[in-house]
Amino acid sequence: MPLSEQILAGLRADASAQLPQVAELRHALHRVPEIGLDLPLTQQIVLDALADLDLEVSTGTALSSVTAVLRGARPGPAVLLRGDMDALPVTEDSGEDFTSEHVGVMHACGHDLHVAGLVAAARLLAARRDEIAGSVVLMFQPGEEGDGGAEQMIAEGVLDAAGERVVAAYGVHVASALLPTGVVSGRAGTEMAAADSLRVTVHGKGGHGSAPHRALDPVPVAAEIVLALQAMVTRRFDAFDPVVVTVGAILAGTTNNVIPEQAELQVTVRTFSHATWEVVPAMITTLCESIAAAHGLTATVDYLRGYPVTVNDSDELDRTARLTRELFGEQAWQTMPQPLAGAEDFSYVLEQVPGSFVFVSATPAGVDARTAPYNHSAQAVFSDDALVIGPALLAALALDRLGDAAAR
Ligand SMILES: [Zn+2]
């Protein structure tokens, strides 16, 4: 059962009315950015901001996460809303008057807006407790930027924090450029890539450069592997389910007349489907080991899994698009024409629970989204206006999903 126009208008109005306090919270977070899995200042700000909301709050063991469960007035299933909390090792040059006070650390990916936005969504939902049949799990997550905090929170039970497995999960990511002001964007299926890395070590036998027959030269073998990897991605995979392999570093040797003992390749691998992500490590390993063996050498392949593919459930993406339009008008939704090659660890949640992860424009009004500094830039400026759209959408998703369950 879709949310009534009255409920949607109420969410819009309340999200706008609470913007000054939410923006103040965001600025407080922005001033004290922290990196990684241990974010004590950020965690304390979250705990203080939630203190008056009558939630069941717990904190992480291996990381400084905060999980809060909001109980509706009536029983029902649970849904999850997520905001990541960590910053980046960037020296801020945004010109904001609430600029970072931590030297060399900046909320350059806008996760300060995700934290403040999730608190704002919690306020919207707490004020509507009587209309909620079920529970909402609020997942405040450290360590998105490479540390896999989402995976650790899942291991510590966030998906079952309400006493049962959540039936849906939603998250948003702000963007300081690319999307015009006021727009929300996403796509069904693959939204973001998986990002793996590997190190290939070709083991040879060192010797004199004048007598390669008395050695086992790892350099031509490494060179053959570099080219064979590029042939593999074009010949072994569907052009519409591509693989991107980049050898970013080749390390071998010391001088012109010495054959080195070994050569090392450092590689990033991007994939866009779970099926390809599953098979690519074995294929790369076989390729590298076989080329080395063909020349009488050996190769060691250390394949390191990064974040998996971020996949939106098509029904939940439809729900997200519909609610965006109902809340903010037809022009507020843009379907993404293709996935982004970046990776995101909310993918671990979406592997287990159907849901959606979409981008909310935080491009400041009047700024050209095509040329504005993008996320991770020291100059990135994220507009507080995203703190109306993001929280209203997250709250609407929870209400709409739980309303669906109650209507069944
Ligand atoms: Zn981010």
mmCIF file of C-alpha atoms and ligand atoms in Angstrom:
data_model
loop_
_atom_site.group_PDB
_atom_site.id
_atom_site.type_symbol
_atom_site.label_atom_id
_atom_site.label_comp_id
_atom_site.label_asym_id
_atom_site.label_seq_id
_atom_site.Cartn_x
_atom_site.Cartn_y
_atom_site.Cartn_z
ATOM 1 C CA MET A 1 0.000 0.000 0.000
ATOM 2 C CA PRO A 2 1.705 3.239 -1.097
ATOM 3 C CA LEU A 3 2.234 5.972 1.461
ATOM 4 C CA SER A 4 -0.525 8.600 1.452
ATOM 5 C CA GLU A 5 0.115 12.092 0.149
ATOM 6 C CA GLN A 6 -0.464 13.301 3.702
ATOM 7 C CA ILE A 7 2.351 11.129 5.082
ATOM 8 C CA LEU A 8 4.700 12.144 2.252
ATOM 9 C CA ALA A 9 3.932 15.841 2.755
ATOM 10 C CA GLY A 10 4.532 15.437 6.471
ATOM 11 C CA LEU A 11 7.937 13.833 5.877
ATOM 12 C CA ARG A 12 8.896 16.611 3.466
ATOM 13 C CA ALA A 13 7.809 19.347 5.867
ATOM 14 C CA ASP A 14 9.431 17.797 8.942
ATOM 15 C CA ALA A 15 12.688 17.054 7.093
ATOM 16 C CA SER A 16 12.862 20.713 6.058
ATOM 17 C CA ALA A 17 11.888 21.993 9.495
ATOM 18 C CA GLN A 18 14.632 20.010 11.263
ATOM 19 C CA LEU A 19 17.319 20.903 8.694
ATOM 20 C CA PRO A 20 19.021 23.616 10.822
ATOM 21 C CA GLN A 21 19.687 21.173 13.698
ATOM 22 C CA VAL A 22 20.683 18.381 11.318
ATOM 23 C CA ALA A 23 23.090 20.679 9.470
ATOM 24 C CA GLU A 24 24.581 21.745 12.811
ATOM 25 C CA LEU A 25 25.127 18.069 13.685
ATOM 26 C CA ARG A 26 26.756 17.496 10.297
ATOM 27 C CA HIS A 27 29.093 20.469 10.807
ATOM 28 C CA ALA A 28 30.102 19.141 14.255
ATOM 29 C CA LEU A 29 30.964 15.779 12.657
ATOM 30 C CA HIS A 30 32.774 17.484 9.797
ATOM 31 C CA ARG A 31 35.084 19.320 12.210
ATOM 32 C CA VAL A 32 36.375 16.103 13.822
ATOM 33 C CA PRO A 33 36.802 13.554 11.009
ATOM 34 C CA GLU A 34 38.278 10.148 11.899
ATOM 35 C CA ILE A 35 39.675 7.361 9.710
ATOM 36 C CA GLY A 36 39.109 3.616 9.758
ATOM 37 C CA LEU A 37 37.329 1.299 12.180
ATOM 38 C CA ASP A 38 37.968 3.197 15.420
ATOM 39 C CA LEU A 39 36.066 6.501 15.457
ATOM 40 C CA PRO A 40 35.565 7.362 19.143
ATOM 41 C CA LEU A 41 34.636 11.044 18.689
ATOM 42 C CA THR A 42 32.199 10.297 15.893
ATOM 43 C CA GLN A 43 30.656 7.447 17.873
ATOM 44 C CA GLN A 44 30.129 9.715 20.893
ATOM 45 C CA ILE A 45 28.455 12.383 18.752
ATOM 46 C CA VAL A 46 26.074 9.729 17.365
ATOM 47 C CA LEU A 47 25.267 8.387 20.840
ATOM 48 C CA ASP A 48 24.564 11.922 22.125
ATOM 49 C CA ALA A 49 22.395 12.728 19.102
ATOM 50 C CA LEU A 50 20.266 9.605 19.605
ATOM 51 C CA ALA A 51 20.015 9.881 23.404
ATOM 52 C CA ASP A 52 16.523 11.419 23.554
ATOM 53 C CA LEU A 53 14.892 9.118 20.976
ATOM 54 C CA ASP A 54 13.972 6.018 23.033
ATOM 55 C CA LEU A 55 15.967 3.525 20.958
ATOM 56 C CA GLU A 56 17.668 0.236 21.829
ATOM 57 C CA VAL A 57 21.280 1.269 21.341
ATOM 58 C CA SER A 58 24.351 -0.973 21.275
ATOM 59 C CA THR A 59 27.945 -0.390 20.231
ATOM 60 C CA GLY A 60 30.409 -2.556 18.358
ATOM 61 C CA THR A 61 33.171 -4.714 19.834
ATOM 62 C CA ALA A 62 35.771 -4.881 17.057
ATOM 63 C CA LEU A 63 34.859 -1.439 15.717
ATOM 64 C CA SER A 64 33.245 1.761 17.003
ATOM 65 C CA SER A 65 29.888 1.135 15.363
ATOM 66 C CA VAL A 66 26.481 2.139 16.733
ATOM 67 C CA THR A 67 23.400 -0.005 16.172
ATOM 68 C CA ALA A 68 20.055 1.439 17.248
ATOM 69 C CA VAL A 69 16.680 -0.291 17.012
ATOM 70 C CA LEU A 70 13.525 1.792 16.785
ATOM 71 C CA ARG A 71 10.409 -0.170 17.750
ATOM 72 C CA GLY A 72 7.094 0.715 16.146
ATOM 73 C CA ALA A 73 3.833 0.786 18.078
ATOM 74 C CA ARG A 74 2.777 -2.556 16.574
ATOM 75 C CA PRO A 75 4.687 -5.757 15.829
ATOM 76 C CA GLY A 76 5.993 -6.496 12.370
ATOM 77 C CA PRO A 77 9.193 -7.246 10.473
ATOM 78 C CA ALA A 78 12.403 -5.215 10.628
ATOM 79 C CA VAL A 79 14.126 -3.111 7.992
ATOM 80 C CA LEU A 80 17.621 -1.593 8.061
ATOM 81 C CA LEU A 81 18.870 1.905 7.238
ATOM 82 C CA ARG A 82 22.612 2.489 6.984
ATOM 83 C CA GLY A 83 24.982 5.451 7.279
ATOM 84 C CA ASP A 84 28.765 5.094 7.097
ATOM 85 C CA MET A 85 30.870 7.223 9.428
ATOM 86 C CA ASP A 86 34.535 7.350 8.358
ATOM 87 C CA ALA A 87 36.647 10.054 6.709
ATOM 88 C CA LEU A 88 39.698 10.070 4.422
ATOM 89 C CA PRO A 89 43.403 11.007 4.676
ATOM 90 C CA VAL A 90 42.890 14.259 2.745
ATOM 91 C CA THR A 91 43.957 17.773 3.755
ATOM 92 C CA GLU A 92 40.786 19.833 3.488
ATOM 93 C CA ASP A 93 40.717 22.755 1.063
ATOM 94 C CA SER A 94 36.949 23.166 0.737
ATOM 95 C CA GLY A 95 36.706 26.721 2.081
ATOM 96 C CA GLU A 96 33.836 25.690 4.404
ATOM 97 C CA ASP A 97 33.684 27.616 7.682
ATOM 98 C CA PHE A 98 33.255 24.306 9.552
ATOM 99 C CA THR A 99 36.453 22.908 8.017
ATOM 100 C CA SER A 100 38.275 19.918 9.526
ATOM 101 C CA GLU A 101 40.186 20.542 12.749
ATOM 102 C CA HIS A 102 42.136 17.284 12.294
ATOM 103 C CA VAL A 103 45.269 17.869 10.228
ATOM 104 C CA GLY A 104 45.367 15.687 7.103
ATOM 105 C CA VAL A 105 41.904 14.195 7.661
ATOM 106 C CA MET A 106 38.713 15.258 5.900
ATOM 107 C CA HIS A 107 35.151 14.089 5.407
ATOM 108 C CA ALA A 108 35.880 14.211 1.675
ATOM 109 C CA CYS A 109 33.358 11.508 0.767
ATOM 110 C CA GLY A 110 30.448 13.137 2.599
ATOM 111 C CA HIS A 111 30.028 10.425 5.225
ATOM 112 C CA ASP A 112 29.373 13.223 7.742
ATOM 113 C CA LEU A 113 26.130 13.805 5.827
ATOM 114 C CA HIS A 114 25.372 10.086 5.986
ATOM 115 C CA VAL A 115 25.698 10.077 9.788
ATOM 116 C CA ALA A 116 23.678 13.270 10.307
ATOM 117 C CA GLY A 117 21.175 12.087 7.697
ATOM 118 C CA LEU A 118 20.605 8.772 9.462
ATOM 119 C CA VAL A 119 20.051 10.591 12.774
ATOM 120 C CA ALA A 120 17.590 12.842 10.912
ATOM 121 C CA ALA A 121 15.768 9.812 9.478
ATOM 122 C CA ALA A 122 15.602 8.336 12.994
ATOM 123 C CA ARG A 123 13.945 11.557 14.233
ATOM 124 C CA LEU A 124 11.386 11.446 11.408
ATOM 125 C CA LEU A 125 10.579 7.815 12.210
ATOM 126 C CA ALA A 126 10.500 8.277 15.996
ATOM 127 C CA ALA A 127 7.840 10.974 15.513
ATOM 128 C CA ARG A 128 5.778 8.419 13.532
ATOM 129 C CA ARG A 129 6.157 5.442 15.857
ATOM 130 C CA ASP A 130 2.366 5.020 16.063
ATOM 131 C CA GLU A 131 2.228 4.420 12.312
ATOM 132 C CA ILE A 132 4.990 1.783 12.352
ATOM 133 C CA ALA A 133 4.259 -1.943 12.505
ATOM 134 C CA GLY A 134 7.702 -3.421 12.962
ATOM 135 C CA SER A 135 11.203 -2.187 13.708
ATOM 136 C CA VAL A 136 13.875 -0.102 12.056
ATOM 137 C CA VAL A 137 17.549 -0.983 12.583
ATOM 138 C CA LEU A 138 19.844 2.047 12.276
ATOM 139 C CA MET A 139 23.344 0.949 11.215
ATOM 140 C CA PHE A 140 26.040 3.556 11.911
ATOM 141 C CA GLN A 141 29.114 1.995 10.303
ATOM 142 C CA PRO A 142 32.822 2.835 10.572
ATOM 143 C CA GLY A 143 35.463 1.723 8.082
ATOM 144 C CA GLU A 144 33.792 1.971 4.671
ATOM 145 C CA GLU A 145 36.902 3.339 2.942
ATOM 146 C CA GLY A 146 38.715 0.020 2.551
ATOM 147 C CA ASP A 147 38.373 -1.539 6.004
ATOM 148 C CA GLY A 148 35.211 -3.557 5.365
ATOM 149 C CA GLY A 149 33.312 -2.223 8.386
ATOM 150 C CA ALA A 150 29.988 -3.459 7.009
ATOM 151 C CA GLU A 151 31.258 -7.047 6.924
ATOM 152 C CA GLN A 152 32.388 -6.733 10.548
ATOM 153 C CA MET A 153 29.038 -5.281 11.657
ATOM 154 C CA ILE A 154 27.286 -8.195 9.939
ATOM 155 C CA ALA A 155 29.585 -10.575 11.839
ATOM 156 C CA GLU A 156 28.590 -8.792 15.067
ATOM 157 C CA GLY A 157 24.913 -9.308 14.265
ATOM 158 C CA VAL A 158 23.593 -6.022 12.879
ATOM 159 C CA LEU A 159 21.219 -7.794 10.461
ATOM 160 C CA ASP A 160 19.542 -9.540 13.431
ATOM 161 C CA ALA A 161 19.701 -6.604 15.866
ATOM 162 C CA ALA A 162 15.885 -6.376 16.063
ATOM 163 C CA GLY A 163 15.666 -10.012 17.175
ATOM 164 C CA GLU A 164 15.010 -11.297 13.671
ATOM 165 C CA ARG A 165 16.672 -10.947 10.278
ATOM 166 C CA VAL A 166 15.823 -7.636 8.553
ATOM 167 C CA VAL A 167 13.684 -8.071 5.421
ATOM 168 C CA ALA A 168 15.104 -5.075 3.523
ATOM 169 C CA ALA A 169 18.052 -2.656 3.716
ATOM 170 C CA TYR A 170 18.523 0.831 2.340
ATOM 171 C CA GLY A 171 21.396 3.262 2.076
ATOM 172 C CA VAL A 172 22.228 6.475 0.242
ATOM 173 C CA HIS A 173 25.498 8.090 -0.819
ATOM 174 C CA VAL A 174 25.897 11.815 -1.360
ATOM 175 C CA ALA A 175 27.774 13.153 -4.381
ATOM 176 C CA SER A 176 29.408 16.590 -4.524
ATOM 177 C CA ALA A 177 29.313 16.559 -8.359
ATOM 178 C CA LEU A 178 28.020 14.642 -11.409
ATOM 179 C CA LEU A 179 24.357 14.809 -10.303
ATOM 180 C CA PRO A 180 22.484 18.106 -10.688
ATOM 181 C CA THR A 181 21.254 19.652 -7.431
ATOM 182 C CA GLY A 182 18.160 17.937 -6.024
ATOM 183 C CA VAL A 183 18.495 14.688 -7.977
ATOM 184 C CA VAL A 184 18.523 11.098 -6.710
ATOM 185 C CA SER A 185 19.979 8.426 -8.994
ATOM 186 C CA GLY A 186 20.355 4.659 -9.056
ATOM 187 C CA ARG A 187 19.773 1.570 -11.146
ATOM 188 C CA ALA A 188 18.397 -1.948 -10.782
ATOM 189 C CA GLY A 189 20.960 -4.735 -10.730
ATOM 190 C CA THR A 190 24.649 -3.831 -10.612
ATOM 191 C CA GLU A 191 25.175 -0.301 -9.316
ATOM 192 C CA MET A 192 28.874 -0.476 -8.427
ATOM 193 C CA ALA A 193 31.811 -2.756 -9.252
ATOM 194 C CA ALA A 194 33.683 -5.298 -7.200
ATOM 195 C CA ALA A 195 37.307 -4.271 -6.641
ATOM 196 C CA ASP A 196 39.866 -7.024 -6.058
ATOM 197 C CA SER A 197 43.631 -6.831 -6.098
ATOM 198 C CA LEU A 198 46.385 -9.324 -6.673
ATOM 199 C CA ARG A 199 50.115 -9.713 -6.544
ATOM 200 C CA VAL A 200 51.801 -12.075 -8.969
ATOM 201 C CA THR A 201 55.340 -13.159 -8.137
ATOM 202 C CA VAL A 202 57.266 -14.931 -10.908
ATOM 203 C CA HIS A 203 60.037 -17.010 -9.387
ATOM 204 C CA GLY A 204 63.081 -17.498 -11.641
ATOM 205 C CA LYS A 205 66.773 -18.060 -11.150
ATOM 206 C CA GLY A 206 69.109 -15.107 -11.213
ATOM 207 C CA GLY A 207 72.282 -14.973 -13.275
ATOM 208 C CA HIS A 208 74.540 -13.087 -15.664
ATOM 209 C CA GLY A 209 72.780 -11.002 -18.292
ATOM 210 C CA SER A 210 75.112 -12.391 -20.969
ATOM 211 C CA ALA A 211 74.140 -16.033 -20.246
ATOM 212 C CA PRO A 212 70.339 -16.296 -19.871
ATOM 213 C CA HIS A 213 70.508 -20.016 -20.663
ATOM 214 C CA ARG A 214 72.279 -20.533 -17.341
ATOM 215 C CA ALA A 215 69.456 -18.664 -15.491
ATOM 216 C CA LEU A 216 65.641 -18.645 -15.516
ATOM 217 C CA ASP A 217 64.659 -15.103 -16.458
ATOM 218 C CA PRO A 218 61.393 -13.974 -14.805
ATOM 219 C CA VAL A 219 61.201 -10.683 -16.761
ATOM 220 C CA PRO A 220 59.921 -11.935 -20.154
ATOM 221 C CA VAL A 221 57.525 -14.259 -18.308
ATOM 222 C CA ALA A 222 56.130 -11.313 -16.338
ATOM 223 C CA ALA A 223 55.815 -9.323 -19.569
ATOM 224 C CA GLU A 224 53.943 -12.203 -21.213
ATOM 225 C CA ILE A 225 51.578 -12.357 -18.219
ATOM 226 C CA VAL A 226 50.821 -8.612 -18.510
ATOM 227 C CA LEU A 227 49.726 -9.007 -22.141
ATOM 228 C CA ALA A 228 47.952 -12.336 -21.571
ATOM 229 C CA LEU A 229 45.813 -10.728 -18.857
ATOM 230 C CA GLN A 230 44.585 -8.124 -21.367
ATOM 231 C CA ALA A 231 43.882 -10.842 -23.961
ATOM 232 C CA MET A 232 42.005 -12.822 -21.321
ATOM 233 C CA VAL A 233 39.609 -10.027 -20.377
ATOM 234 C CA THR A 234 38.636 -9.400 -24.010
ATOM 235 C CA ARG A 235 38.466 -13.082 -25.116
ATOM 236 C CA ARG A 236 37.038 -14.902 -22.082
ATOM 237 C CA PHE A 237 34.312 -12.497 -20.886
ATOM 238 C CA ASP A 238 31.085 -11.133 -22.338
ATOM 239 C CA ALA A 239 31.611 -7.592 -23.648
ATOM 240 C CA PHE A 240 28.443 -6.606 -21.759
ATOM 241 C CA ASP A 241 29.722 -8.056 -18.473
ATOM 242 C CA PRO A 242 33.240 -6.664 -18.662
ATOM 243 C CA VAL A 243 36.334 -7.128 -16.549
ATOM 244 C CA VAL A 244 38.882 -4.360 -16.098
ATOM 245 C CA VAL A 245 42.417 -5.518 -15.247
ATOM 246 C CA THR A 246 45.154 -2.970 -14.719
ATOM 247 C CA VAL A 247 48.756 -3.875 -13.923
ATOM 248 C CA GLY A 248 49.676 -0.801 -11.927
ATOM 249 C CA ALA A 249 53.175 -1.823 -10.887
ATOM 250 C CA ILE A 250 55.976 -4.051 -12.252
ATOM 251 C CA LEU A 251 58.854 -4.641 -9.886
ATOM 252 C CA ALA A 252 61.972 -6.514 -11.054
ATOM 253 C CA GLY A 253 65.723 -6.232 -11.249
ATOM 254 C CA THR A 254 68.446 -3.796 -10.259
ATOM 255 C CA THR A 255 70.634 -3.185 -13.309
ATOM 256 C CA ASN A 256 71.049 -4.015 -16.997
ATOM 257 C CA ASN A 257 73.378 -7.029 -16.847
ATOM 258 C CA VAL A 258 71.876 -9.010 -13.984
ATOM 259 C CA ILE A 259 68.940 -11.398 -14.412
ATOM 260 C CA PRO A 260 66.830 -11.000 -11.267
ATOM 261 C CA GLU A 261 65.600 -13.840 -9.079
ATOM 262 C CA GLN A 262 61.989 -12.754 -9.384
ATOM 263 C CA ALA A 263 59.535 -10.288 -10.864
ATOM 264 C CA GLU A 264 56.377 -8.958 -9.222
ATOM 265 C CA LEU A 265 53.163 -7.552 -10.735
ATOM 266 C CA GLN A 266 50.604 -5.551 -8.733
ATOM 267 C CA VAL A 267 47.162 -5.624 -10.276
ATOM 268 C CA THR A 268 43.626 -4.281 -9.694
ATOM 269 C CA VAL A 269 40.639 -6.259 -11.012
ATOM 270 C CA ARG A 270 37.153 -4.724 -11.417
ATOM 271 C CA THR A 271 34.120 -6.896 -12.161
ATOM 272 C CA PHE A 272 30.445 -6.012 -12.541
ATOM 273 C CA SER A 273 28.562 -9.257 -11.901
ATOM 274 C CA HIS A 274 28.642 -11.793 -9.134
ATOM 275 C CA ALA A 275 29.069 -14.640 -11.626
ATOM 276 C CA THR A 276 32.205 -13.091 -13.120
ATOM 277 C CA TRP A 277 33.540 -12.087 -9.708
ATOM 278 C CA GLU A 278 33.234 -15.752 -8.669
ATOM 279 C CA VAL A 279 35.276 -17.170 -11.563
ATOM 280 C CA VAL A 280 37.897 -14.517 -12.216
ATOM 281 C CA PRO A 281 40.424 -15.405 -9.450
ATOM 282 C CA ALA A 282 40.787 -19.029 -10.589
ATOM 283 C CA MET A 283 41.113 -17.975 -14.230
ATOM 284 C CA ILE A 284 43.813 -15.409 -13.471
ATOM 285 C CA THR A 285 45.682 -17.818 -11.212
ATOM 286 C CA THR A 286 45.673 -20.583 -13.837
ATOM 287 C CA LEU A 287 46.807 -18.152 -16.521
ATOM 288 C CA CYS A 288 49.755 -16.849 -14.492
ATOM 289 C CA GLU A 289 50.882 -20.245 -13.210
ATOM 290 C CA SER A 290 50.597 -21.842 -16.658
ATOM 291 C CA ILE A 291 52.581 -19.151 -18.461
ATOM 292 C CA ALA A 292 55.328 -19.442 -15.860
ATOM 293 C CA ALA A 293 55.295 -23.241 -16.145
ATOM 294 C CA ALA A 294 55.495 -23.062 -19.943
ATOM 295 C CA HIS A 295 58.891 -21.411 -19.537
ATOM 296 C CA GLY A 296 60.114 -23.632 -16.706
ATOM 297 C CA LEU A 297 59.413 -21.112 -13.931
ATOM 298 C CA THR A 298 56.798 -20.883 -11.194
ATOM 299 C CA ALA A 299 54.417 -18.094 -10.233
ATOM 300 C CA THR A 300 52.724 -17.365 -6.924
ATOM 301 C CA VAL A 301 49.382 -15.542 -7.162
ATOM 302 C CA ASP A 302 48.100 -13.784 -4.037
ATOM 303 C CA TYR A 303 44.526 -12.861 -4.898
ATOM 304 C CA LEU A 304 42.944 -10.465 -2.398
ATOM 305 C CA ARG A 305 39.178 -10.081 -2.423
ATOM 306 C CA GLY A 306 37.944 -6.508 -2.097
ATOM 307 C CA TYR A 307 34.331 -5.390 -1.807
ATOM 308 C CA PRO A 308 31.821 -7.436 -3.817
ATOM 309 C CA VAL A 309 29.548 -6.080 -6.534
ATOM 310 C CA THR A 310 26.849 -3.716 -5.202
ATOM 311 C CA VAL A 311 23.549 -5.044 -6.549
ATOM 312 C CA ASN A 312 20.170 -3.338 -6.132
ATOM 313 C CA ASP A 313 17.081 -5.523 -5.878
ATOM 314 C CA SER A 314 14.838 -4.474 -8.763
ATOM 315 C CA ASP A 315 11.632 -4.264 -6.666
ATOM 316 C CA GLU A 316 13.390 -2.231 -3.982
ATOM 317 C CA LEU A 317 14.988 0.028 -6.593
ATOM 318 C CA ASP A 318 11.499 0.582 -8.068
ATOM 319 C CA ARG A 319 10.235 1.467 -4.600
ATOM 320 C CA THR A 320 13.122 3.922 -4.144
ATOM 321 C CA ALA A 321 12.502 5.581 -7.517
ATOM 322 C CA ARG A 322 8.733 5.809 -6.888
ATOM 323 C CA LEU A 323 9.153 7.344 -3.415
ATOM 324 C CA THR A 324 11.731 9.834 -4.714
ATOM 325 C CA ARG A 325 9.244 11.005 -7.355
ATOM 326 C CA GLU A 326 6.334 11.072 -4.907
ATOM 327 C CA LEU A 327 8.344 13.076 -2.386
ATOM 328 C CA PHE A 328 10.184 15.494 -4.644
ATOM 329 C CA GLY A 329 8.646 15.335 -8.120
ATOM 330 C CA GLU A 330 9.334 13.516 -11.396
ATOM 331 C CA GLN A 331 12.528 15.471 -12.100
ATOM 332 C CA ALA A 332 14.088 14.338 -8.810
ATOM 333 C CA TRP A 333 14.755 10.781 -10.071
ATOM 334 C CA GLN A 334 17.328 9.838 -12.712
ATOM 335 C CA THR A 335 18.007 6.229 -13.638
ATOM 336 C CA MET A 336 21.753 5.598 -13.867
ATOM 337 C CA PRO A 337 22.608 4.549 -17.447
ATOM 338 C CA GLN A 338 25.509 2.349 -16.336
ATOM 339 C CA PRO A 339 27.208 1.200 -13.126
ATOM 340 C CA LEU A 340 30.043 3.069 -11.433
ATOM 341 C CA ALA A 341 33.447 1.325 -11.397
ATOM 342 C CA GLY A 342 34.013 2.322 -7.779
ATOM 343 C CA ALA A 343 33.207 -0.135 -4.988
ATOM 344 C CA GLU A 344 31.159 0.111 -1.782
ATOM 345 C CA ASP A 345 30.925 -2.175 1.245
ATOM 346 C CA PHE A 346 27.131 -1.832 1.668
ATOM 347 C CA SER A 347 27.405 -4.565 -0.978
ATOM 348 C CA TYR A 348 27.956 -7.063 1.867
ATOM 349 C CA VAL A 349 24.524 -6.134 3.272
ATOM 350 C CA LEU A 350 22.840 -6.269 -0.149
ATOM 351 C CA GLU A 351 24.325 -9.749 -0.699
ATOM 352 C CA GLN A 352 22.243 -10.973 2.251
ATOM 353 C CA VAL A 353 19.144 -8.767 2.182
ATOM 354 C CA PRO A 354 17.227 -7.244 -0.766
ATOM 355 C CA GLY A 355 17.494 -3.487 -0.778
ATOM 356 C CA SER A 356 18.736 -0.422 -2.576
ATOM 357 C CA PHE A 357 21.704 1.923 -2.510
ATOM 358 C CA VAL A 358 21.296 5.181 -4.425
ATOM 359 C CA PHE A 359 23.118 8.466 -4.906
ATOM 360 C CA VAL A 360 21.742 11.759 -3.595
ATOM 361 C CA SER A 361 23.074 14.941 -5.134
ATOM 362 C CA ALA A 362 24.841 17.247 -2.704
ATOM 363 C CA THR A 363 26.011 19.540 -5.499
ATOM 364 C CA PRO A 364 25.573 23.081 -4.113
ATOM 365 C CA ALA A 365 22.812 25.099 -5.817
ATOM 366 C CA GLY A 366 24.167 27.204 -8.656
ATOM 367 C CA VAL A 367 27.287 25.042 -9.090
ATOM 368 C CA ASP A 368 27.840 23.140 -12.353
ATOM 369 C CA ALA A 369 27.643 19.437 -11.446
ATOM 370 C CA ARG A 370 29.803 18.560 -14.470
ATOM 371 C CA THR A 371 32.815 20.504 -13.227
ATOM 372 C CA ALA A 372 32.405 20.654 -9.427
ATOM 373 C CA PRO A 373 35.104 18.853 -7.381
ATOM 374 C CA TYR A 374 33.963 15.255 -6.871
ATOM 375 C CA ASN A 375 34.004 13.036 -3.776
ATOM 376 C CA HIS A 376 37.500 12.399 -2.325
ATOM 377 C CA SER A 377 38.730 15.795 -3.597
ATOM 378 C CA ALA A 378 40.205 18.199 -1.038
ATOM 379 C CA GLN A 379 37.971 20.859 -2.620
ATOM 380 C CA ALA A 380 34.751 18.837 -2.501
ATOM 381 C CA VAL A 381 31.811 20.834 -1.106
ATOM 382 C CA PHE A 382 28.674 18.935 -0.052
ATOM 383 C CA SER A 383 25.487 20.975 0.283
ATOM 384 C CA ASP A 384 23.461 20.660 3.491
ATOM 385 C CA ASP A 385 20.365 20.576 1.257
ATOM 386 C CA ALA A 386 21.004 16.845 0.763
ATOM 387 C CA LEU A 387 20.039 16.527 4.437
ATOM 388 C CA VAL A 388 16.391 17.063 3.488
ATOM 389 C CA ILE A 389 16.166 14.644 0.564
ATOM 390 C CA GLY A 390 18.295 11.825 1.995
ATOM 391 C CA PRO A 391 16.590 11.513 5.410
ATOM 392 C CA ALA A 392 13.064 11.967 3.981
ATOM 393 C CA LEU A 393 13.758 9.223 1.436
ATOM 394 C CA LEU A 394 15.255 6.812 3.998
ATOM 395 C CA ALA A 395 12.322 7.337 6.389
ATOM 396 C CA ALA A 396 9.821 6.924 3.541
ATOM 397 C CA LEU A 397 11.512 3.676 2.445
ATOM 398 C CA ALA A 398 11.211 2.222 5.944
ATOM 399 C CA LEU A 399 7.557 3.309 6.320
ATOM 400 C CA ASP A 400 6.618 2.108 2.835
ATOM 401 C CA ARG A 401 8.313 -1.305 3.206
ATOM 402 C CA LEU A 402 6.825 -1.948 6.657
ATOM 403 C CA GLY A 403 3.425 -0.723 5.416
ATOM 404 C CA ASP A 404 3.616 -3.282 2.601
ATOM 405 C CA ALA A 405 4.312 -6.048 5.101
ATOM 406 C CA ALA A 406 1.397 -4.971 7.323
ATOM 407 C CA ALA A 407 -1.007 -4.873 4.360
ATOM 408 C CA ARG A 408 -0.282 -8.492 3.423
HETATM 409 ZN ZN ZN B 1 31.873 7.157 0.372
#
